[in-house]
XYZ file of C-alpha atoms in Angstrom:
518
model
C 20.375 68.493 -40.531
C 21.112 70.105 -44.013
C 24.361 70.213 -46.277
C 25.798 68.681 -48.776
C 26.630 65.327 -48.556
C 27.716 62.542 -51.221
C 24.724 60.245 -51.796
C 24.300 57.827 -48.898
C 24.757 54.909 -50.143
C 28.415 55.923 -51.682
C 30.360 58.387 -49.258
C 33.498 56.483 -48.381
C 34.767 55.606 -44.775
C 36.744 59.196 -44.698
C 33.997 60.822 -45.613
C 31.764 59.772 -43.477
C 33.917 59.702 -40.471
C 34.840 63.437 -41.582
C 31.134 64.249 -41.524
C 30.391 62.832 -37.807
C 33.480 64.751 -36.531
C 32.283 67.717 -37.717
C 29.139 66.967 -36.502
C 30.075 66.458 -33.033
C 32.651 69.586 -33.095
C 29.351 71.532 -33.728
C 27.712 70.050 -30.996
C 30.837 70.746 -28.617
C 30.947 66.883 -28.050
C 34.718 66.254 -29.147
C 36.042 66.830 -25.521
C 33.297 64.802 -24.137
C 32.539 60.855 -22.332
C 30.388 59.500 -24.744
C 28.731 55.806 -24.615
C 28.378 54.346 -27.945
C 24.884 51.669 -27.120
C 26.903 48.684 -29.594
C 24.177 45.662 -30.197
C 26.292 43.832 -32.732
C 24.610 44.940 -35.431
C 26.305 46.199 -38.287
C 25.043 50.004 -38.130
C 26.304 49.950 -33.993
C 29.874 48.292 -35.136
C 30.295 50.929 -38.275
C 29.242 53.490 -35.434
C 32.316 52.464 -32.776
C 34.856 52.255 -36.029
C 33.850 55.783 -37.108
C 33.310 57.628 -33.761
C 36.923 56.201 -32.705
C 38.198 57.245 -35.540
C 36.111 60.939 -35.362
C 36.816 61.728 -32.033
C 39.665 59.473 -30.918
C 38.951 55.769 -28.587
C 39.961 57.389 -25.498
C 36.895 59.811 -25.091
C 34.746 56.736 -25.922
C 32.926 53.640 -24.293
C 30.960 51.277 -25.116
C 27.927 48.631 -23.721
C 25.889 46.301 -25.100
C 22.493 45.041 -23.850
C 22.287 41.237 -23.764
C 18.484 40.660 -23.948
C 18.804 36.958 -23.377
C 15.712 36.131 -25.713
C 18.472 33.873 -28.120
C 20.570 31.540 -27.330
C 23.694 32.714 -29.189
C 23.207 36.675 -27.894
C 25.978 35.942 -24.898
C 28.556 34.454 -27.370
C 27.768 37.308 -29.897
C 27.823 40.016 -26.970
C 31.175 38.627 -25.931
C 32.182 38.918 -29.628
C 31.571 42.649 -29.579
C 33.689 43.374 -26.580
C 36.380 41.965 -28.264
C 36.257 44.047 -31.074
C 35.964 47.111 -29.287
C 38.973 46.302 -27.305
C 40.553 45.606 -30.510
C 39.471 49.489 -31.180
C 40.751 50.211 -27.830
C 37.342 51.557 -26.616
C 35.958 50.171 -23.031
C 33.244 47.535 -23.295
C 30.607 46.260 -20.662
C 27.960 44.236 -21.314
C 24.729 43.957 -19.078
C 22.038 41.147 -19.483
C 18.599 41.275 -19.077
C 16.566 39.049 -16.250
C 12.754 38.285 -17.145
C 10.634 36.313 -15.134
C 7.009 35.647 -14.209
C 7.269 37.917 -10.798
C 8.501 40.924 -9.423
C 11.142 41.086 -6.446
C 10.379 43.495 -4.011
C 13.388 45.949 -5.881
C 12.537 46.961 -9.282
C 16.043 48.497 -10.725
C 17.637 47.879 -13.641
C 18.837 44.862 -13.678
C 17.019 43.121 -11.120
C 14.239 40.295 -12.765
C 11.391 42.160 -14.737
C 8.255 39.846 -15.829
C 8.340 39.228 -19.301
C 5.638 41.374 -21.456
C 3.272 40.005 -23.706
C 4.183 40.081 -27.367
C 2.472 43.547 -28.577
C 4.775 45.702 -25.694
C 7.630 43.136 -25.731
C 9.844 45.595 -28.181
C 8.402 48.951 -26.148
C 9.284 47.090 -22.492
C 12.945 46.321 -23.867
C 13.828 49.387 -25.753
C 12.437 50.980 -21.852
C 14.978 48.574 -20.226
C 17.862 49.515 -22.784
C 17.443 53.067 -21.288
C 17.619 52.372 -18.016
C 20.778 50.426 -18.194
C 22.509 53.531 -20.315
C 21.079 55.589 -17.629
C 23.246 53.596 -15.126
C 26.005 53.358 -17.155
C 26.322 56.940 -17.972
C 25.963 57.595 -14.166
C 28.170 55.369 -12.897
C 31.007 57.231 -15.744
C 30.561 60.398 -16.099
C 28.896 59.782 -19.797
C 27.913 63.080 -21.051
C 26.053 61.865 -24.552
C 25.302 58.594 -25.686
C 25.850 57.861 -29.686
C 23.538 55.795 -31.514
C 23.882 53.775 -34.640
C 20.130 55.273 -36.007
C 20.334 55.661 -39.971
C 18.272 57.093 -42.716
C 16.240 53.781 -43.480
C 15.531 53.888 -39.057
C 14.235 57.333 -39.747
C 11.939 56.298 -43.074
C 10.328 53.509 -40.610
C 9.788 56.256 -38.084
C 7.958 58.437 -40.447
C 6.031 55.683 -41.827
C 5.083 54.712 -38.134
C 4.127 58.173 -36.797
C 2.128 58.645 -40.113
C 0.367 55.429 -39.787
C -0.634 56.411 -35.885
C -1.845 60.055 -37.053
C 0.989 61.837 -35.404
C 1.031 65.605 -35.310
C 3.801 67.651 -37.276
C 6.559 66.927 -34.240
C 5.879 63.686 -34.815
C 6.092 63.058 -38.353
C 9.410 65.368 -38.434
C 10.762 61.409 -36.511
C 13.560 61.201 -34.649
C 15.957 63.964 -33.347
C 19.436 64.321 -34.152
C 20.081 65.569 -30.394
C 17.904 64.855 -27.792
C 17.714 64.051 -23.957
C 18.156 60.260 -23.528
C 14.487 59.120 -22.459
C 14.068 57.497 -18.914
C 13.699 53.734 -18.673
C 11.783 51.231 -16.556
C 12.738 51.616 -13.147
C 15.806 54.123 -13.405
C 17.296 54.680 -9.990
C 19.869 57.495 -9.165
C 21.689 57.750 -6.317
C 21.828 61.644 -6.971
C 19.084 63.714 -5.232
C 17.145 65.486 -8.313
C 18.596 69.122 -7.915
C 22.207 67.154 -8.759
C 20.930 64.345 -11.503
C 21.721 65.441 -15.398
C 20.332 63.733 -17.808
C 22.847 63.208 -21.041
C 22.327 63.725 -24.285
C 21.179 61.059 -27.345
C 22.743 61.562 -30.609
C 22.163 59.923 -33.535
C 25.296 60.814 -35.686
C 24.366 58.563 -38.719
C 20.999 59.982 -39.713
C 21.834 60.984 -43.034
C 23.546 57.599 -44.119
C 21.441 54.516 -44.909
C 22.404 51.088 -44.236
C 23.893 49.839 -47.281
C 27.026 52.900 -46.614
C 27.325 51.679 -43.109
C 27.558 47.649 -44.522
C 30.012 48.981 -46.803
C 32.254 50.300 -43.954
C 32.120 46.738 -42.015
C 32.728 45.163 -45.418
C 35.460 47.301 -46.434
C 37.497 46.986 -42.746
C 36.690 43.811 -41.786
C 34.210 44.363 -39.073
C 31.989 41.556 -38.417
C 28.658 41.761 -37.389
C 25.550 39.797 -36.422
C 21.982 39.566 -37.705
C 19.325 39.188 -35.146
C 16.667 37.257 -37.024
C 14.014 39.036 -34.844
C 14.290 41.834 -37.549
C 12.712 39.825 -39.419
C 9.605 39.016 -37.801
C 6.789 40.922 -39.346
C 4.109 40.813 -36.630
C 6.352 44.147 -35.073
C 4.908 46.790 -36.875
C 8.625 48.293 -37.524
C 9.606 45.410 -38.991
C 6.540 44.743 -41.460
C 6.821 48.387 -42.631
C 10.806 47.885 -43.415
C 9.948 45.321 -45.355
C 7.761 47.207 -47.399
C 9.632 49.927 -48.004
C 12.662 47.659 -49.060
C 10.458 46.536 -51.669
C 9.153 50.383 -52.615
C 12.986 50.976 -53.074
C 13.405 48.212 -55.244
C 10.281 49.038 -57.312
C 11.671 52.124 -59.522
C 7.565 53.334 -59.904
C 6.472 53.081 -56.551
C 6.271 56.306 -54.397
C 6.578 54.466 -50.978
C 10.278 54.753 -51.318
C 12.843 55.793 -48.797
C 13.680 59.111 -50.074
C 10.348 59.893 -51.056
C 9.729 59.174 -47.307
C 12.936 61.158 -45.859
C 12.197 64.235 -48.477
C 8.457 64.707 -46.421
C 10.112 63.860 -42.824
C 12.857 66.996 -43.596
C 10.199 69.121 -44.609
C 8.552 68.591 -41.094
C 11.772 69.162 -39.313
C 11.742 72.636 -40.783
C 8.512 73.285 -39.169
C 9.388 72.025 -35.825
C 12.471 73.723 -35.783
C 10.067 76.816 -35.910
C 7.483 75.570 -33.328
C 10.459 75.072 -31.195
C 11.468 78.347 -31.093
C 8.092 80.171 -31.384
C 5.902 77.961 -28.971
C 7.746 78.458 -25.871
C 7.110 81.952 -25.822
C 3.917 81.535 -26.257
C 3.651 78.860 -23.248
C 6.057 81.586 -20.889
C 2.913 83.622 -21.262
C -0.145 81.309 -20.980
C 1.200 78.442 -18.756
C 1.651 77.813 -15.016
C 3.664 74.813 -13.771
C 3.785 73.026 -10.700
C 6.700 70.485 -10.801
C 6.215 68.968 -7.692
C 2.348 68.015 -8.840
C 3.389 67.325 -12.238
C 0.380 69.889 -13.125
C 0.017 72.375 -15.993
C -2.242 75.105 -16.399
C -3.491 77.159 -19.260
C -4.873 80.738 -19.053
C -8.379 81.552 -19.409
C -7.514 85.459 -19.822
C -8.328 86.799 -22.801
C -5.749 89.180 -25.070
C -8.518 91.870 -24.825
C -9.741 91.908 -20.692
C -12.778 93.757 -22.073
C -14.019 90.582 -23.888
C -14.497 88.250 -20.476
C -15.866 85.800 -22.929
C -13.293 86.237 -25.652
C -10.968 82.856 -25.682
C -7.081 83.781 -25.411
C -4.832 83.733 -28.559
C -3.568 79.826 -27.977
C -6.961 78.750 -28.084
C -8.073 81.110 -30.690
C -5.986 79.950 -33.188
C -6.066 76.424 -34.568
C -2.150 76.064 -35.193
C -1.171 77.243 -32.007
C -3.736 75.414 -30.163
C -2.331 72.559 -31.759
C 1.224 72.951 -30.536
C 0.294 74.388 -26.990
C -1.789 70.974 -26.423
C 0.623 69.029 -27.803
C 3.650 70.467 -25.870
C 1.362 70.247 -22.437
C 0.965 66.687 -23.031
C 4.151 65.920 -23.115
C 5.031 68.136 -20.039
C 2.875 66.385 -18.148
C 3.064 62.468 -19.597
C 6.623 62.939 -20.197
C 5.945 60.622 -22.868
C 9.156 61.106 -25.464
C 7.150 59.743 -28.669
C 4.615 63.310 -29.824
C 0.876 62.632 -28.512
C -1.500 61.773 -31.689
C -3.984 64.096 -34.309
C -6.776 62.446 -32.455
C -5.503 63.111 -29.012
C -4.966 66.542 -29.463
C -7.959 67.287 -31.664
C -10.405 65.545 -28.453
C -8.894 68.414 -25.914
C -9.159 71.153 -28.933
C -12.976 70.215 -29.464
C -13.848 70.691 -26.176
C -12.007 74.163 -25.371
C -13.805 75.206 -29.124
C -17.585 73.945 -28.036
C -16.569 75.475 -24.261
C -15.799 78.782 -25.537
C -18.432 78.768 -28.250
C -21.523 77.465 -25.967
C -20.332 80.839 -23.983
C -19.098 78.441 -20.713
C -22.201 77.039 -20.663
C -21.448 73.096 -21.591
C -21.194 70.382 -19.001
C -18.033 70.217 -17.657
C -16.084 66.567 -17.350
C -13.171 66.060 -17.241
C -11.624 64.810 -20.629
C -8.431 62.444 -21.060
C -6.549 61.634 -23.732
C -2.988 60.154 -23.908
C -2.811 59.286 -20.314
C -3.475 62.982 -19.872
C -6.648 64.572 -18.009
C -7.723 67.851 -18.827
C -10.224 69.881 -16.241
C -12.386 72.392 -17.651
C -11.930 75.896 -15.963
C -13.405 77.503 -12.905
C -13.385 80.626 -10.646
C -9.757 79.655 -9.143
C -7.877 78.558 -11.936
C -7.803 77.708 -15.935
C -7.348 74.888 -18.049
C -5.320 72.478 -15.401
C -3.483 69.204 -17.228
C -2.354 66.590 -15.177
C -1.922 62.965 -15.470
C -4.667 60.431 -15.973
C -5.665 58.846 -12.754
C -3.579 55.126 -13.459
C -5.725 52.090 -13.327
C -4.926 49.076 -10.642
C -1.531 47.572 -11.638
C -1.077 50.006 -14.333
C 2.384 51.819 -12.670
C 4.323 48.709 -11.630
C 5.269 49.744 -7.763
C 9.058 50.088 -6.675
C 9.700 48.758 -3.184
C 12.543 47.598 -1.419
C 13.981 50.636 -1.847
C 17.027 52.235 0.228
C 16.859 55.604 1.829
C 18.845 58.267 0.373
C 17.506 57.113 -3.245
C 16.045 58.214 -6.160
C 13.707 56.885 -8.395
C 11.324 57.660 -11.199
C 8.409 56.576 -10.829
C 5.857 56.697 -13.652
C 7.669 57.508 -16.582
C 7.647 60.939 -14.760
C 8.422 62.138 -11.408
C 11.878 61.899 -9.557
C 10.664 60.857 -6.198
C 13.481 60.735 -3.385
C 13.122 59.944 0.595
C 16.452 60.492 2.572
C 17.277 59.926 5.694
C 17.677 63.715 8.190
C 20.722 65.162 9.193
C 22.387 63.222 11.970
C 19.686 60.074 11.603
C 19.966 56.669 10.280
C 16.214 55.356 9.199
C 16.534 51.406 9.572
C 14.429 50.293 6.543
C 13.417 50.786 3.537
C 10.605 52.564 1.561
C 8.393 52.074 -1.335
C 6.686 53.780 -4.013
C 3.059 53.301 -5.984
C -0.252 54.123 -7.370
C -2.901 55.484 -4.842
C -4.939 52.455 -6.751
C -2.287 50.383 -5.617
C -2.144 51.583 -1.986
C -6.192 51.351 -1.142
C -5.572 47.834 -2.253
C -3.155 47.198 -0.285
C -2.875 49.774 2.546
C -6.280 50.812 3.094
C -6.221 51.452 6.747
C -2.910 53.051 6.429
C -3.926 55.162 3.779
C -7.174 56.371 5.635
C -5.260 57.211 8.766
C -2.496 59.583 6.540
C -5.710 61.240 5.129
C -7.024 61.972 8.409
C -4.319 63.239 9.597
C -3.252 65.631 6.449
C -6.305 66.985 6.768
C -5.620 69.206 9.822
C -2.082 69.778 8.853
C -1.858 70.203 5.242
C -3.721 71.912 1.955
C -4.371 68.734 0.020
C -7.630 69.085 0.897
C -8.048 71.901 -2.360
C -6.805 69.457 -4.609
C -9.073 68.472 -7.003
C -9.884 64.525 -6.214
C -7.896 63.699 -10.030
C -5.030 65.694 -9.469
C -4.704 63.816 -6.113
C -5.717 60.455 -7.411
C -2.487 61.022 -10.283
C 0.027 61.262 -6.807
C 2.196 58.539 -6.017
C 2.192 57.212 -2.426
C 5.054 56.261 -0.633
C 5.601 54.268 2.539
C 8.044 53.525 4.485
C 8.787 49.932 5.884
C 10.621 50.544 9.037
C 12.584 47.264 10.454
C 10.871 47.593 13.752
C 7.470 48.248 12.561
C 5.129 45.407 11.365
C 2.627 47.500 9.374
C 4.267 50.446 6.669
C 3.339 53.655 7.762
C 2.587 56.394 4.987
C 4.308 59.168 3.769
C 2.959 61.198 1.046
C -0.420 60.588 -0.618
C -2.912 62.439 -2.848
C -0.110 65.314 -3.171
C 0.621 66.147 0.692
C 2.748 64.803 3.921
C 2.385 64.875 7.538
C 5.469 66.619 8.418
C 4.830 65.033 11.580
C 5.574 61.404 11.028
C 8.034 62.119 8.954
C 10.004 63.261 11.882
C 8.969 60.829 13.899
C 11.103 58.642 11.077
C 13.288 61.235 10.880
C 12.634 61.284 7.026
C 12.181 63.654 4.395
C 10.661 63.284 0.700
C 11.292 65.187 -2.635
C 8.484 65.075 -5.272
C 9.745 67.006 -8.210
C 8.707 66.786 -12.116
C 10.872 64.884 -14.440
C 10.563 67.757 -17.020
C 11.264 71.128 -14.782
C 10.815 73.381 -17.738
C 7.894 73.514 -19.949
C 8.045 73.518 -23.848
C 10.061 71.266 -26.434
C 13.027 69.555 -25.939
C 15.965 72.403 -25.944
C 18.254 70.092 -27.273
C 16.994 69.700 -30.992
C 19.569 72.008 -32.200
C 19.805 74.297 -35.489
C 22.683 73.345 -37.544
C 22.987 76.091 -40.189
């Protein structure tokens, strides 16, 4: 966001408070449930004191996510809720369970086993989702408020940089997004009816010492979680050496130096934003309930059959249509890598320069296969085929549920009209299944064979299906579903059943919710 805005470090408490109302009166959130996500922390605690004060305690609530990895997190949880009651603003707080094994249901707060150190902060910021997801559900949240700041946004730079991201990437973190999907989010809305609210990060263009200054000057108190200060997390290392860049007046590795580069980007993906989907209206064909995307092979000119068309003509665009069809189909919130999206835009250049004539594997990259083009159909994306035990499986589950499953599809099985299924149902990997379900999974096949299409899937696209049984309380073996992308419509109403497969991200292109404030 640009304006003009007293330097970060020394806006006052009005100020800043005056800013964030503003803010939110531009994004027509002043009437609006928010959820402020309050850790303790002394960004999240300046964040409740100015958003009750910016848009009044009444439109607010808050929650805080116990992780239960210290001893003292309880106390200091408790602590919080007690100063946000002192705000008047509703508190809940919801703990964390980690184990060594799964139950048989996987939802949010049920026991999750606990990650090894290198995805330990990626599995709990996952987790912290989910539980906002629930909590905006269960309240009628419409936006949830974070207490990101400028120094959060530096890191992120730094971080993207580091992994080669492309230009979405390095532009870091949105000040309005949708709030990313967590580890085993359940609704209890079929998908046509779920909304997913909004993140906002209202703080972005203060740093921390202006938001210590706040709890300083009113008395807020806060805690330190000494886990900040462990440098074998990545974020954590490069804080620390940017604190010292900032400290060192001749070293260009400095915060602002940092935030000058990461505007610049946002610029340019303000543009992309805008531009790209256009482009992707005319070269792309969806299927949501796949999770497939496909790129044209027609050329601008249909009297050059061997001409490429514009998106993969052009290096820039290429760029941004990969990049945007990765995401579609991952539904991965963090951009896809330079090396990611330069593997798929090698092989459509040597493809179209060899004149169709190169051997034709498929290609994946950031969990994302890619199948070359053929008489039927172009460039078809669609997810990488997961490994044995990579998609943890969700069972247990009730009918009339929802769940996402895979980072990426909403996958609901309800019970008909007028019939009560006595059971429950689960969902997996089609890995998963022939380990466990072989003969079950052979049978379905044989059957949707004579009674569905599936059969013209190509063997990936089927492979990246879930499969989903149904454990039926008078039946001693679980009797499939769906699998590799089709149903007998039979046996489902012989359960009296029915499923909904359906895309996390119905639309294609970038996230509509970055918004242009002019």
């Amino acid at each position: 966001m640009t304006g003009v805005l007293p330097t970060a470090g020394a806006a006052s408490t009005g100020q800043i408070v005056t800013h964030v109302h503003d803010l939110l009166r531009r994004l027509n959130l002043l009437d609006k449930r928010l959820l402020l996500a309050v850790s303790g922390g002394a960004d999240s605690m300046a964040l409740a004191y100015i958003v009750s004060h910016a848009v009044g305690a009444q439109n607010c609530f808050a929650l805080t996510i116990d992780h239960g990895f210290r001893p003292e997190s309880a106390q200091e949880a408790s602590a919080v809720g007690k100063y946000m009651q002192q705000l008047g603003i509703g508190h809940q707080t919801r703990q964390l369970k980690w184990g060594l094994n799964r139950p048989e249901s996987s939802l949010d707060n049920d026991i999750v086993p606990f990650p090894p150190n290198n995805r330990l902060e990626d599995v709990a910021r996952q987790r912290r989702y989910s539980a906002l997801h629930h909590v905006c559900q269960e309240r009628g949240i419409f936006a949830v408020l974070t207490g990101h700041h400028a120094g959060d946004q530096a890191e992120t730079f730094l971080l993207r940089f580091l992994r080669q991201s492309g230009i979405k990437g390095l532009a870091g973190m949105q000040l309005q997004s949708s709030l990313p999907f967590g580890l085993y989010t359940a609704m209890e809305l079929p998908p046509e009816g779920a909304t997913t609210p909004l993140l906002v990060r209202p703080l972005l263009d203060f740093n921390k010492a202006a938001l210590y200054q706040i709890c300083r000057a009113h008395n807020i108190r806060w805690y330190e979680d000494p886990s900040n200060d462990d440098t074998k997390f990545k974020r954590n290392a490069l804080r620390r050496e940017i604190s010292r860049a900032n400290s060192d007046k001749g070293s260009l590795l400095n915060a602002d130096t940092l935030l000058t580069v990461c505007r610049a980007f946002q610029d340019h993906r303000k543009y992309i934003n805008r531009n790209v989907g256009c482009f992707l209206a005319k070269y792309a064909r969806l299927n949501t309930s796949l999770g497939t995307l496909e790129l044209s092979v027609v050329p601008d000119n249909r009297d050059c059959d061997q001409e490429p068309p514009e998106w993969a003509r052009n290096a820039a665009l290429r760029e941004q249509v990969l990049a945007s069809a990765i995401v579609w189909v991952n539904c991965n919130p963090h951009p896809p890598k330079l090396a990611h999206l330069h593997r798929f835009g090698n092989a459509i250049i040597k493809y179209y320069s060899s004149r169709h004539t190169l051997p034709r594997e498929p290609i994946s990259a950031a969990g994302v296969t890619m199948l070359f083009p053929n008489a039927k159909r172009g460039w078809l994306f669609c997810r990488q085929p997961p490994r044995l035990g990579e998609i943890p499986s969700q069972e247990g589950l009730l009918p009339n549920t929802t769940v996402l499953w895979d980072q990426r599809l909403l996958v609901r099985v309800e019970s008909r009209a007028g019939h009560v299924f006595c059971g429950t149902w689960r969902v997996c990997s089609l890995c998963d299944a022939e380990y466990k379900a072989h003969g079950q999974l052979a049978e379905h096949q044989s059957m949707s064979r004579q009674t569905s299409n599936s059969a013209r899937l190509h063997h990936i696209v089927q492979a990246s299906q879930p499969v989903i049984l149904a454990d039926a309380t008078d039946s001693s073996e679980p009797q499939v579903l769906f699998a590799r992308g089709s149903f007998v419509a039979g046996s489902l109403a012989a359960m009296s059943l029915s499923i909904s497969v359906q895309t996390l991200k119905g639309i294609v292109g970038p996230d509509a919710r970055e918004v242009v404030l002019l």
